[in-house]
Amino acid sequence: MTLYGRAAVLDAVVPSLVGLESRGAARLRIPGGSPLLIECGGGRLTGKTALLRELSHRYAQRLPQAYADLGAADFGQPGLASSADATTANASRTSDLLFYLMDRLSRKPNEFGWKPSFPRLTQGLLAVTSWQSGTVQPAELAAARRLLAGLLRESQPDLQERNQRVAGWIGQVTAAAAAGMGPGVGELVAPLIDIVTTELFGPRANKHGLGWWTGRRVGPQGDGYAQLTELAMCFRGDEDDRREAEQHLVAALLEDIADQYTWMRLKNRVPRPLLLLDNCHTPLGRAVMDALTGVWHEEPARTRPGVVVTALAQEPAVPDREGVGPSTRSAAGPFWRQDRPRTAADWVLRLPLARLDLDEVKEMLGGGRAQPEAAHMIHRLSSGRAGIAHPLVLAAGSRIGSPEPFEHGRLLALPLADEPTLPVYERLLGVLTPGGEARARLAHYTPALDDAAAHALNTDHVPRRPDGNPVEGAAVVPVAETRSLLRQDGWGQGRWPGTGGPFVGDPTLRALLVHDLRTRSAGPPGAAEWTGRHRRLRLLYPTDAAEPHDARYLHHSLAIGESDLVVRALHRRLAGQDAPGWLAALNLVCAAPHPPGAPAGDYLHAAANEPVRQAVERLVLDLWLQSHPLAPPDQQKINSVRLQLLTLAQNSPVGPQEVFYRAFEEWPHLLNHWIQAPDLPTYGERRP
């Protein structure tokens, strides 16, 4: 799959960190100082994992590298399993990860000059994993330290014994492979201890490693064995003690890497290793990043690997059309620091993952043969997220060029070739939202314009199991729990005029969920449920004579097709409200979802001999139709919007006249460029 908008990271950033072109064999000059850690952030399905996989593919067999998914129990390697947690005395998720990274980095690439070894890290991991699992009595300290020293010495047998151990380990792995089962992380530790001698270069490396641990000063005094003993006991301490021990282990990993880059290898521009860490927003990811940046900041600068990580980052609900800050499309250096920044966090360069532009979506659709409107619609609907655009492109591509005409309004209902019974919106919701009851509740809250409205809807929701039976012991605070799920998955909050939300603010997720609700509300029972939901919501907002229908009330009224009520209320508000506030109300009202069943045009009523009221009616209905997520620009409707805004300008006092005239000049242009309500400008936007 082609990666769009990632050329800067693939061809400039990472090559400058590892000293090797991503395509080709040219070795690059590494500048002095220390490299930054590169964090590529983005929302769901923005291509974070795909970026790391592409980097791994480009540097395969060319330099030592390790990929790990920090959000997965198996680190992204099928067959592994890590069950360590905070209560495990001799292991943690971080120590298991370091075992895994050491295993990956110590595999010799075919086009690399030597096999990396990790004596310091191996000694540290042996200490924390091989130490007695329970507590140690003071009288047992000396004996425990002697046992550890003996284990480390035994890991340095003569050449013949090393070969025998290697053969035995290979036999273990072969037997496991023949049985079709890969070893778990816990099972991997024992073979790694057995094969530790192949990771070291005999007694000399062991001695140098112990010398390094002597200088670490994990404890106040003592030789390397004493320091490793202190490390093991620190690992079994409280949360802060364990975090400190894990940082020592991360320092050992980086020191082992640096130690292998001799003056001659640096002179010959030997490429640096590459660490690719996915999902660093997870608890394990945050712990690992804290340890990495802490070592980067506190330890003397030495030869360090290139590190690229990804993290789920909350994106704005509506993408900034101008683009803000650096991104993976146009990332600019430098990617190295000569000075020492003030904080450890300053060693991280955060690059937002660039969203697809329109030309890239057109390329995905096949360039010139695709209908331009289909590319525009997919680009808008996906908000430029590659992982969302791709299934939509596949669905649309199967219909474009076929004998059947391509209907824009049917895009989300189109099936994918590999699963013809499943519409594409179902596939996307299955990936983007949690399953079962959590998804049902999220869909139920989608019409809410803020959290208070979601609480009002909660009384109508009956949690059910997949078999249709009610769920016992449902969430005590379901609205807060659902909001937390949205936040954890990086869905940005919307900024609709005059609301505290909406509850589901991301336009892509909202469009998919509303489409799901409309599809399930197609029959009479569903339509009644749709109507009842919006009627309940509009009762939350004032309707007295002093406030002739709050704009949120009108939003829900239009969602059930009561266009005449909406038009009358907006017509009344013209006389007593400022023009920016009126346009903000119009924006919110026309962002209402379309009810299942008849199109909005069926609600049109003629307003005889009242040009302003007729302009309001025509403006509301045409803008509402034009603001459907699957509506392409319709020139006839856009011309009508333009004419009605001119009518309002001509029939307004001087101040409002200027505002309506600006809308008359600018709104049609924006509508033609696929901008819809509620995102049209209001020129001094105020609460409606």
XYZ file of C-alpha atoms in Angstrom:
688
model
C 0.000 0.000 0.000
C 1.348 3.399 -0.961
C 2.157 5.711 1.929
C 1.021 9.246 1.148
C 2.434 12.367 2.747
C 5.228 10.467 4.524
C 8.177 11.183 2.232
C 9.879 13.527 4.699
C 10.054 10.875 7.433
C 10.942 8.030 5.072
C 13.505 9.821 2.930
C 14.915 12.586 5.136
C 14.277 12.264 8.867
C 15.094 8.598 9.491
C 18.059 8.439 7.063
C 19.596 11.363 8.951
C 19.186 9.477 12.251
C 20.644 6.131 11.167
C 23.130 7.390 8.574
C 21.808 5.307 5.672
C 19.544 6.174 2.771
C 16.172 4.460 2.951
C 16.580 3.389 -0.669
C 20.077 2.753 -1.905
C 23.343 1.974 -0.187
C 24.726 5.476 0.362
C 26.002 6.065 3.888
C 25.327 9.530 5.241
C 27.449 11.710 7.468
C 26.137 11.740 11.022
C 26.307 15.202 12.600
C 27.744 15.710 16.055
C 25.535 15.820 19.111
C 22.578 13.567 19.892
C 19.632 12.620 17.689
C 16.111 13.544 18.693
C 13.486 10.889 19.268
C 10.847 11.261 16.553
C 7.213 10.872 17.596
C 4.675 10.660 14.764
C 1.215 11.320 16.144
C -2.229 11.065 14.651
C -5.770 9.875 15.169
C -7.285 6.474 14.492
C -6.418 4.991 11.074
C -4.014 7.752 10.096
C -1.323 5.244 9.086
C 0.933 5.205 12.159
C 1.623 1.479 12.099
C 1.904 1.476 8.305
C 4.664 4.091 8.551
C 6.713 1.976 10.967
C 6.168 -1.155 8.899
C 7.414 0.649 5.800
C 10.531 1.822 7.650
C 11.142 -1.731 8.852
C 10.762 -3.018 5.288
C 13.122 -0.436 3.795
C 15.904 -1.190 6.271
C 15.413 -4.959 6.409
C 18.763 -6.845 6.309
C 20.630 -3.512 6.158
C 20.977 -2.545 9.811
C 19.918 -3.889 13.227
C 16.333 -2.977 13.958
C 13.443 -3.861 16.237
C 9.726 -3.159 15.905
C 7.464 -3.465 18.946
C 3.787 -2.654 19.403
C 3.567 -1.358 22.953
C -0.213 -1.621 22.897
C -0.219 -5.384 22.299
C 0.413 -8.174 24.794
C 2.633 -9.922 22.231
C 4.506 -6.715 21.229
C 3.230 -7.305 17.690
C 5.000 -10.653 17.407
C 2.495 -13.539 17.130
C 3.393 -16.368 19.448
C 4.765 -14.237 22.265
C 2.890 -13.617 25.481
C 3.687 -11.303 28.374
C 1.751 -11.782 31.581
C 3.978 -9.640 33.807
C 2.382 -6.844 35.783
C 3.169 -4.596 38.732
C 2.763 -7.511 41.141
C 5.252 -9.814 39.363
C 8.396 -9.855 41.480
C 10.986 -10.729 38.833
C 9.501 -9.296 35.654
C 7.600 -6.316 34.307
C 6.194 -5.307 30.955
C 9.279 -3.132 30.465
C 11.750 -5.920 31.290
C 9.851 -8.295 28.980
C 10.016 -5.652 26.251
C 13.778 -5.270 26.751
C 14.236 -9.036 26.394
C 12.281 -8.836 23.151
C 14.184 -5.821 21.809
C 17.521 -7.433 22.685
C 16.495 -10.573 20.828
C 15.554 -8.546 17.749
C 18.549 -6.241 17.739
C 21.042 -9.080 18.219
C 20.042 -10.767 14.968
C 22.745 -10.105 12.393
C 21.383 -8.442 9.230
C 22.755 -10.015 6.028
C 24.177 -6.699 4.807
C 25.607 -5.625 8.165
C 29.166 -6.203 9.303
C 28.720 -7.850 12.696
C 26.229 -9.310 15.130
C 25.395 -6.839 17.915
C 25.809 -8.032 21.500
C 24.333 -6.755 24.757
C 26.455 -7.781 27.769
C 25.322 -4.962 30.103
C 21.629 -5.396 29.377
C 21.917 -9.180 29.608
C 23.596 -8.925 32.998
C 20.929 -6.520 34.232
C 18.056 -8.651 32.978
C 19.636 -11.798 34.407
C 19.900 -10.043 37.753
C 16.259 -8.915 37.960
C 14.736 -12.102 36.493
C 16.968 -14.687 38.191
C 16.914 -13.182 41.680
C 14.892 -15.035 44.286
C 11.205 -14.449 43.628
C 10.330 -13.701 47.255
C 11.822 -11.427 49.843
C 15.380 -12.008 51.102
C 16.312 -12.166 54.758
C 19.291 -9.987 55.763
C 21.305 -13.077 56.602
C 20.724 -14.399 53.084
C 22.047 -11.332 51.247
C 25.625 -12.542 50.909
C 24.525 -15.980 49.708
C 22.102 -14.472 47.200
C 24.835 -12.217 45.836
C 27.163 -15.223 45.467
C 24.467 -17.116 43.557
C 24.067 -14.189 41.175
C 27.815 -13.927 40.656
C 27.980 -17.651 39.964
C 25.201 -17.391 37.397
C 27.012 -14.604 35.580
C 30.299 -16.526 35.620
C 28.578 -19.664 34.371
C 27.305 -17.689 31.416
C 30.949 -17.523 30.238
C 31.923 -21.171 29.531
C 34.599 -22.210 27.075
C 33.991 -22.257 23.319
C 32.995 -25.935 23.167
C 30.394 -25.589 25.901
C 29.004 -22.445 24.256
C 28.509 -24.357 21.028
C 26.732 -27.140 22.893
C 24.396 -24.641 24.527
C 23.664 -23.009 21.167
C 22.814 -26.394 19.687
C 20.529 -27.176 22.612
C 18.713 -23.872 22.301
C 18.237 -24.316 18.568
C 16.779 -27.730 19.315
C 14.290 -26.187 21.745
C 13.179 -23.586 19.223
C 12.938 -26.174 16.432
C 10.782 -28.447 18.570
C 8.466 -25.569 19.451
C 8.197 -24.560 15.797
C 7.416 -28.146 14.783
C 4.577 -28.147 17.297
C 3.239 -24.973 15.723
C 3.587 -22.916 18.868
C 5.917 -19.985 19.424
C 7.451 -19.429 22.853
C 5.924 -16.901 25.203
C 8.026 -14.092 26.583
C 8.336 -15.912 29.876
C 9.489 -19.050 28.048
C 11.869 -16.957 25.984
C 13.772 -15.820 29.076
C 15.212 -19.240 29.900
C 16.646 -19.916 26.412
C 18.027 -16.382 26.370
C 19.857 -17.064 29.610
C 21.164 -20.288 28.079
C 22.338 -18.544 24.934
C 23.662 -15.478 26.721
C 27.216 -16.510 25.900
C 26.584 -16.125 22.184
C 25.392 -12.598 22.864
C 28.681 -11.819 24.625
C 32.237 -12.191 23.450
C 33.407 -14.373 26.313
C 34.974 -13.298 29.609
C 36.274 -10.001 28.259
C 32.815 -8.682 27.449
C 31.515 -9.980 30.759
C 34.287 -8.116 32.575
C 33.595 -4.867 30.705
C 29.888 -5.186 31.444
C 30.510 -5.700 35.141
C 32.849 -2.723 35.100
C 30.090 -0.580 33.668
C 27.621 -1.723 36.339
C 30.249 -0.914 38.987
C 30.212 2.663 37.753
C 26.386 2.893 37.670
C 26.206 3.328 41.445
C 22.798 1.668 41.737
C 23.761 1.250 45.361
C 26.129 3.443 47.393
C 29.140 1.111 47.067
C 30.356 -2.277 45.897
C 31.535 -3.959 42.713
C 29.476 -4.930 39.672
C 27.954 -7.941 41.400
C 26.902 -5.770 44.332
C 25.378 -3.187 41.995
C 23.433 -5.865 40.128
C 22.209 -7.202 43.464
C 21.009 -3.701 44.350
C 19.343 -3.498 40.925
C 17.419 -6.730 41.552
C 16.250 -5.533 44.951
C 15.359 -2.091 43.628
C 13.296 -3.805 40.907
C 11.260 -5.431 43.700
C 10.643 -2.152 45.508
C 7.769 0.276 45.165
C 6.644 1.886 41.905
C 9.348 4.564 41.960
C 12.078 2.022 42.763
C 10.997 -0.218 39.894
C 10.870 2.735 37.522
C 14.439 3.648 38.518
C 15.609 0.054 37.972
C 13.979 -0.024 34.536
C 15.755 3.197 33.594
C 19.071 1.553 34.502
C 18.166 -1.327 32.165
C 17.296 1.078 29.334
C 20.641 2.822 29.931
C 22.340 -0.584 29.628
C 20.648 -1.166 26.256
C 21.820 2.182 24.905
C 25.328 1.767 26.324
C 25.664 -1.672 24.718
C 24.734 -0.130 21.373
C 27.154 2.761 21.795
C 30.022 0.509 22.907
C 30.030 -1.325 19.586
C 30.578 1.838 17.536
C 34.342 2.066 17.732
C 36.327 4.939 16.302
C 36.931 2.951 13.113
C 33.268 2.069 12.660
C 32.255 5.666 13.173
C 34.917 6.742 10.687
C 33.463 4.301 8.148
C 29.945 5.653 8.762
C 28.529 2.335 9.876
C 24.721 2.800 10.129
C 23.063 3.020 13.523
C 20.346 0.613 14.753
C 16.700 1.568 14.372
C 14.081 1.263 17.131
C 10.451 1.412 15.974
C 7.987 1.651 18.862
C 4.276 1.696 18.058
C 1.437 2.999 20.268
C 3.540 4.916 22.758
C 0.420 6.589 24.172
C -0.296 3.388 26.124
C 0.771 2.957 29.777
C 3.748 0.811 28.722
C 4.597 3.285 25.978
C 4.611 6.226 28.365
C 6.829 4.324 30.814
C 9.281 3.366 28.062
C 9.369 6.899 26.649
C 9.999 8.338 30.119
C 12.909 5.925 30.564
C 14.334 6.614 27.096
C 14.117 10.385 27.344
C 15.477 10.255 30.899
C 18.584 8.377 29.733
C 18.902 10.616 26.674
C 18.838 13.660 28.931
C 20.919 12.509 31.887
C 23.610 10.291 30.370
C 26.663 11.555 28.460
C 26.047 11.801 24.713
C 27.273 8.705 22.888
C 26.414 6.835 19.705
C 22.689 6.318 19.878
C 20.158 4.496 17.711
C 17.536 6.140 15.594
C 14.212 6.009 17.440
C 10.857 6.527 15.748
C 7.709 6.102 17.808
C 4.029 6.597 17.118
C 1.301 7.751 19.467
C -2.413 8.262 19.268
C -2.857 12.028 19.257
C -6.116 13.902 19.587
C -6.807 15.765 16.386
C -9.002 18.809 15.880
C -12.541 17.812 14.937
C -12.265 19.999 11.835
C -8.827 19.946 10.149
C -7.127 23.309 9.849
C -7.172 24.039 6.143
C -4.083 26.194 6.449
C -2.022 23.566 8.305
C -0.360 24.307 11.631
C 3.102 23.302 12.782
C 5.496 20.711 11.352
C 4.106 17.489 9.944
C 5.322 14.298 8.348
C 4.678 15.836 4.947
C 7.141 18.698 5.267
C 9.172 17.995 8.398
C 12.129 20.320 8.626
C 15.319 19.680 10.571
C 17.411 19.758 12.520
C 16.834 16.303 13.950
C 19.952 16.492 16.134
C 20.812 18.639 19.120
C 24.254 19.934 19.937
C 23.165 21.372 23.293
C 21.451 19.827 26.280
C 17.787 20.935 26.441
C 16.176 22.022 29.676
C 13.967 18.939 30.131
C 13.981 15.309 29.069
C 10.749 15.843 27.107
C 12.556 18.338 24.853
C 14.474 15.456 23.273
C 11.265 14.426 21.466
C 10.349 16.003 18.128
C 6.603 15.587 17.603
C 5.499 15.409 13.987
C 1.742 15.234 13.346
C 0.998 12.684 10.646
C 0.044 14.601 7.537
C -3.479 13.986 6.291
C -4.087 13.013 2.710
C -4.648 15.866 0.313
C -7.223 15.750 -2.461
C -4.727 14.839 -5.173
C -3.620 11.806 -3.166
C -7.213 10.597 -2.834
C -7.623 11.044 -6.591
C -4.482 8.968 -7.088
C -5.903 6.268 -4.827
C -9.032 6.218 -6.994
C -7.027 5.806 -10.167
C -6.246 9.348 -11.212
C -7.992 10.596 -14.321
C -10.510 7.786 -14.664
C -12.164 8.539 -11.326
C -15.061 10.905 -10.907
C -13.662 14.061 -9.282
C -16.726 14.375 -7.039
C -16.125 10.885 -5.617
C -12.570 11.854 -4.636
C -13.810 15.095 -3.051
C -16.447 13.247 -1.075
C -14.047 10.594 0.195
C -11.522 13.268 1.124
C -14.116 15.228 3.116
C -15.757 12.206 4.694
C -12.450 10.652 5.799
C -10.958 13.978 6.965
C -7.847 12.878 5.069
C -7.201 9.782 7.224
C -5.580 7.199 4.987
C -6.971 4.178 6.818
C -10.537 5.505 6.435
C -10.129 6.745 2.875
C -8.749 3.418 1.655
C -11.900 1.294 2.285
C -14.072 4.090 0.865
C -11.893 4.166 -2.254
C -12.202 0.395 -2.645
C -15.982 0.596 -2.278
C -16.341 3.521 -4.682
C -13.826 2.093 -7.144
C -15.887 -1.070 -7.541
C -18.850 1.029 -8.671
C -17.059 3.691 -10.744
C -16.843 2.520 -14.321
C -19.489 -0.182 -13.840
C -22.762 -0.137 -15.805
C -24.599 1.084 -12.700
C -24.310 4.840 -12.076
C -22.334 5.960 -9.043
C -24.681 7.577 -6.516
C -22.905 9.734 -3.978
C -25.602 9.246 -1.376
C -25.032 5.477 -1.502
C -21.283 5.593 -0.811
C -21.457 4.361 2.794
C -23.856 1.572 1.847
C -21.576 0.129 -0.840
C -20.015 -3.253 -0.043
C -16.362 -4.228 -0.212
C -15.252 -6.903 -2.649
C -13.913 -9.199 0.084
C -17.182 -9.110 2.071
C -20.107 -8.307 -0.271
C -22.740 -8.568 2.470
C -21.112 -5.930 4.703
C -21.501 -2.223 3.808
C -18.349 -0.155 4.059
C -19.678 1.974 6.931
C -20.102 -1.185 9.022
C -16.513 -2.189 8.292
C -15.253 1.227 9.362
C -17.353 1.355 12.529
C -16.115 -2.112 13.424
C -12.546 -0.788 13.403
C -13.125 2.689 14.817
C -15.484 1.929 17.682
C -15.577 -0.615 20.497
C -17.874 -3.550 20.015
C -21.083 -4.624 21.668
C -22.773 -2.488 24.286
C -20.108 0.274 24.225
C -20.754 0.906 20.528
C -24.545 0.782 20.972
C -24.335 3.400 23.710
C -22.036 5.609 21.641
C -24.488 5.502 18.723
C -27.366 6.271 21.093
C -25.586 9.412 22.361
C -24.559 10.660 18.904
C -27.528 13.067 18.376
C -26.662 14.875 21.651
C -25.190 18.341 21.257
C -23.364 18.230 24.599
C -22.772 16.023 27.635
C -25.923 17.249 29.396
C -28.002 16.102 26.425
C -26.262 12.729 26.477
C -27.275 12.345 30.136
C -30.879 13.037 29.103
C -30.675 10.300 26.457
C -29.179 7.856 28.915
C -32.546 7.265 30.587
C -33.876 5.827 27.307
C -31.022 3.423 26.696
C -31.438 -0.227 27.689
C -28.045 -2.001 27.696
C -28.296 -5.334 25.907
C -26.124 -8.365 25.303
C -25.503 -9.698 21.773
C -28.418 -12.114 22.314
C -30.763 -9.184 22.925
C -31.184 -9.708 26.679
C -30.654 -6.751 29.032
C -27.207 -6.345 30.594
C -27.067 -6.686 34.350
C -24.825 -4.309 36.270
C -24.421 -1.728 33.479
C -21.968 1.151 33.825
C -22.763 3.441 36.758
C -21.537 6.544 34.913
C -22.094 5.583 31.276
C -21.848 9.098 29.801
C -18.505 9.755 31.486
C -17.304 6.287 30.498
C -18.291 6.849 26.859
C -16.685 10.288 26.838
C -13.522 8.683 28.230
C -13.531 6.124 25.406
C -13.751 8.933 22.842
C -10.887 10.756 24.521
C -8.714 7.640 24.785
C -9.202 6.919 21.077
C -8.097 10.434 20.139
C -11.423 11.744 18.850
C -11.359 15.538 19.086
C -14.245 17.508 20.540
C -16.284 19.633 18.157
C -16.775 23.359 18.421
C -20.239 23.859 17.022
C -21.676 27.368 17.502
C -23.895 27.702 20.535
C -23.249 24.237 21.963
C -20.887 22.528 24.349
C -20.062 19.895 21.763
C -21.517 17.993 20.007
C -21.017 14.850 22.086
C -19.406 13.102 19.091
C -17.405 15.960 17.636
C -15.295 14.280 14.961
C -17.158 14.753 11.642
C -16.076 11.375 10.241
C -17.107 9.329 13.260
C -20.305 11.352 13.622
C -21.248 10.836 9.963
C -20.728 7.063 10.262
C -22.737 6.793 13.482
C -25.596 8.975 12.185
C -25.711 6.901 9.002
C -25.917 3.789 11.176
C -28.801 5.298 13.177
C -30.668 6.372 10.025
C -30.213 2.925 8.475
C -31.591 1.203 11.577
C -34.445 3.738 11.747
C -35.698 3.070 8.211
C -38.849 1.148 9.306
C -41.817 2.542 11.288
C -40.556 1.402 14.721
C -37.114 2.855 14.077
C -38.519 6.104 12.706
C -40.633 6.521 15.835
C -37.550 5.976 17.974
C -35.623 8.567 15.923
C -38.418 11.112 16.366
C -38.819 10.400 20.062
C -35.104 10.813 20.690
C -34.928 14.261 19.048
C -38.147 15.426 20.709
C -36.747 14.485 24.089
C -33.542 16.391 23.333
C -35.229 19.593 22.181
C -37.202 19.827 25.429
C -33.904 20.635 27.129
C -33.850 24.085 25.511
C -36.037 27.191 26.121
C -39.124 27.844 23.999
C -40.808 30.803 25.741
C -41.921 34.025 24.056
C -38.813 35.940 25.102
C -36.610 33.306 23.450
C -38.525 32.038 20.390
C -36.905 28.637 20.236
C -33.240 28.138 21.077
C -31.174 27.191 18.015
C -30.527 23.770 19.598
C -34.297 23.259 19.830
C -34.549 24.104 16.132
C -31.653 21.769 15.286
C -33.570 18.804 16.705
C -36.824 20.029 15.146
C -35.270 20.002 11.696
C -33.884 16.513 12.380
C -37.488 15.257 12.582
C -38.603 17.227 9.538
C -40.466 20.100 11.230
C -39.080 22.626 8.781
C -42.049 25.003 8.994
C -41.506 25.500 12.735
C -37.809 26.115 12.112
C -38.435 28.665 9.376
C -41.009 30.588 11.435
C -38.663 30.743 14.436
C -35.640 31.876 12.418
C -37.786 34.460 10.639
C -38.898 35.875 13.998
C -35.303 35.977 15.250
C -34.136 38.130 12.358
C -35.640 41.258 13.856
C -34.201 40.869 17.343
C -30.792 39.280 16.860
C -27.425 40.437 15.526
C -26.516 39.093 12.091
C -23.460 37.057 13.232
C -25.587 35.388 15.919
C -28.319 34.649 13.372
C -25.832 33.087 10.958
C -24.382 31.042 13.817
C -27.896 29.782 14.603
C -28.431 28.958 10.918
C -25.131 27.037 10.882
C -26.168 24.936 13.868
C -29.700 24.319 12.614
C -28.585 23.230 9.147
C -26.050 20.792 10.613
C -29.010 18.707 11.799
C -29.046 15.084 10.649
C -31.570 14.207 7.971
C -34.453 12.045 9.156
C -34.927 8.604 7.660
C -37.492 8.599 4.884
C -38.490 11.602 2.770
C -35.869 14.102 1.507
C -35.828 17.603 2.916
C -37.393 19.050 -0.242
C -40.669 17.387 0.712
C -40.977 19.813 3.632
C -40.920 22.962 1.495
C -43.879 25.321 1.949
C -44.558 28.390 -0.188
C -44.545 31.743 1.615
C -46.810 33.990 -0.416
C -45.851 37.661 -0.796
C -43.296 37.557 2.025
C -39.855 37.806 0.362
C -37.861 37.721 3.615
C -39.723 34.744 5.039
C -39.500 32.999 1.695
C -35.757 33.722 1.621
C -35.353 32.240 5.114
C -37.324 29.126 4.132
C -35.405 28.590 0.913
C -32.080 29.322 2.638
C -32.729 26.830 5.466
C -33.805 23.979 3.225
C -31.172 24.412 0.522
C -28.342 24.842 3.030
C -29.588 21.795 4.983
C -29.605 19.677 1.838
C -26.175 20.963 0.895
C -24.807 20.119 4.357
C -25.557 16.391 4.266
C -22.220 14.517 4.668
C -22.822 12.673 1.371
C -24.011 15.711 -0.599
C -21.728 16.988 -3.376
C -21.939 20.681 -4.278
C -25.189 21.297 -6.154
C -24.887 24.455 -8.226
C -28.613 25.084 -8.304
C -28.907 24.919 -4.524
C -25.745 26.972 -4.011
C -27.079 29.678 -6.347
C -30.295 29.656 -4.332
C -28.328 30.098 -1.074
C -26.508 33.014 -2.670
C -29.744 34.662 -3.786
C -31.424 34.292 -0.399
C -28.441 35.824 1.411
C -28.590 38.774 -0.981
C -32.308 39.152 -0.216
C -31.574 39.252 3.512
C -28.834 41.846 2.935
C -31.166 44.042 0.876
C -33.838 43.933 3.567
C -31.571 44.595 6.570
C -30.295 47.741 8.332
C -26.746 48.904 7.622
C -24.885 46.814 10.232
C -26.537 43.447 9.535
C -26.526 44.287 5.831
C -22.717 44.219 5.764
C -22.634 40.823 7.491
C -25.228 39.221 5.196
C -23.469 40.714 2.186
C -20.170 39.108 3.211
C -21.971 35.781 3.508
C -23.516 36.420 0.077
C -20.000 36.869 -1.341
C -18.183 34.057 0.509
C -20.582 31.241 1.379
C -21.238 30.092 -2.205
C -17.489 29.863 -2.824
C -17.010 27.750 0.317
C -19.976 25.511 -0.499
C -18.489 24.904 -3.936
C -15.276 23.865 -2.167
C -17.058 21.219 -0.079
C -17.398 23.233 3.149
C -20.724 22.691 4.927
C -22.671 23.823 7.971
C -21.753 24.154 10.812
C -18.307 25.206 9.529
C -19.314 28.262 7.501
C -18.015 31.608 8.821
C -20.349 33.966 10.708
C -18.152 37.109 10.892
C -18.003 37.694 14.628
C -19.601 34.451 15.707
C -21.726 34.717 18.819
C -23.891 32.283 20.691
C -27.138 31.709 18.750
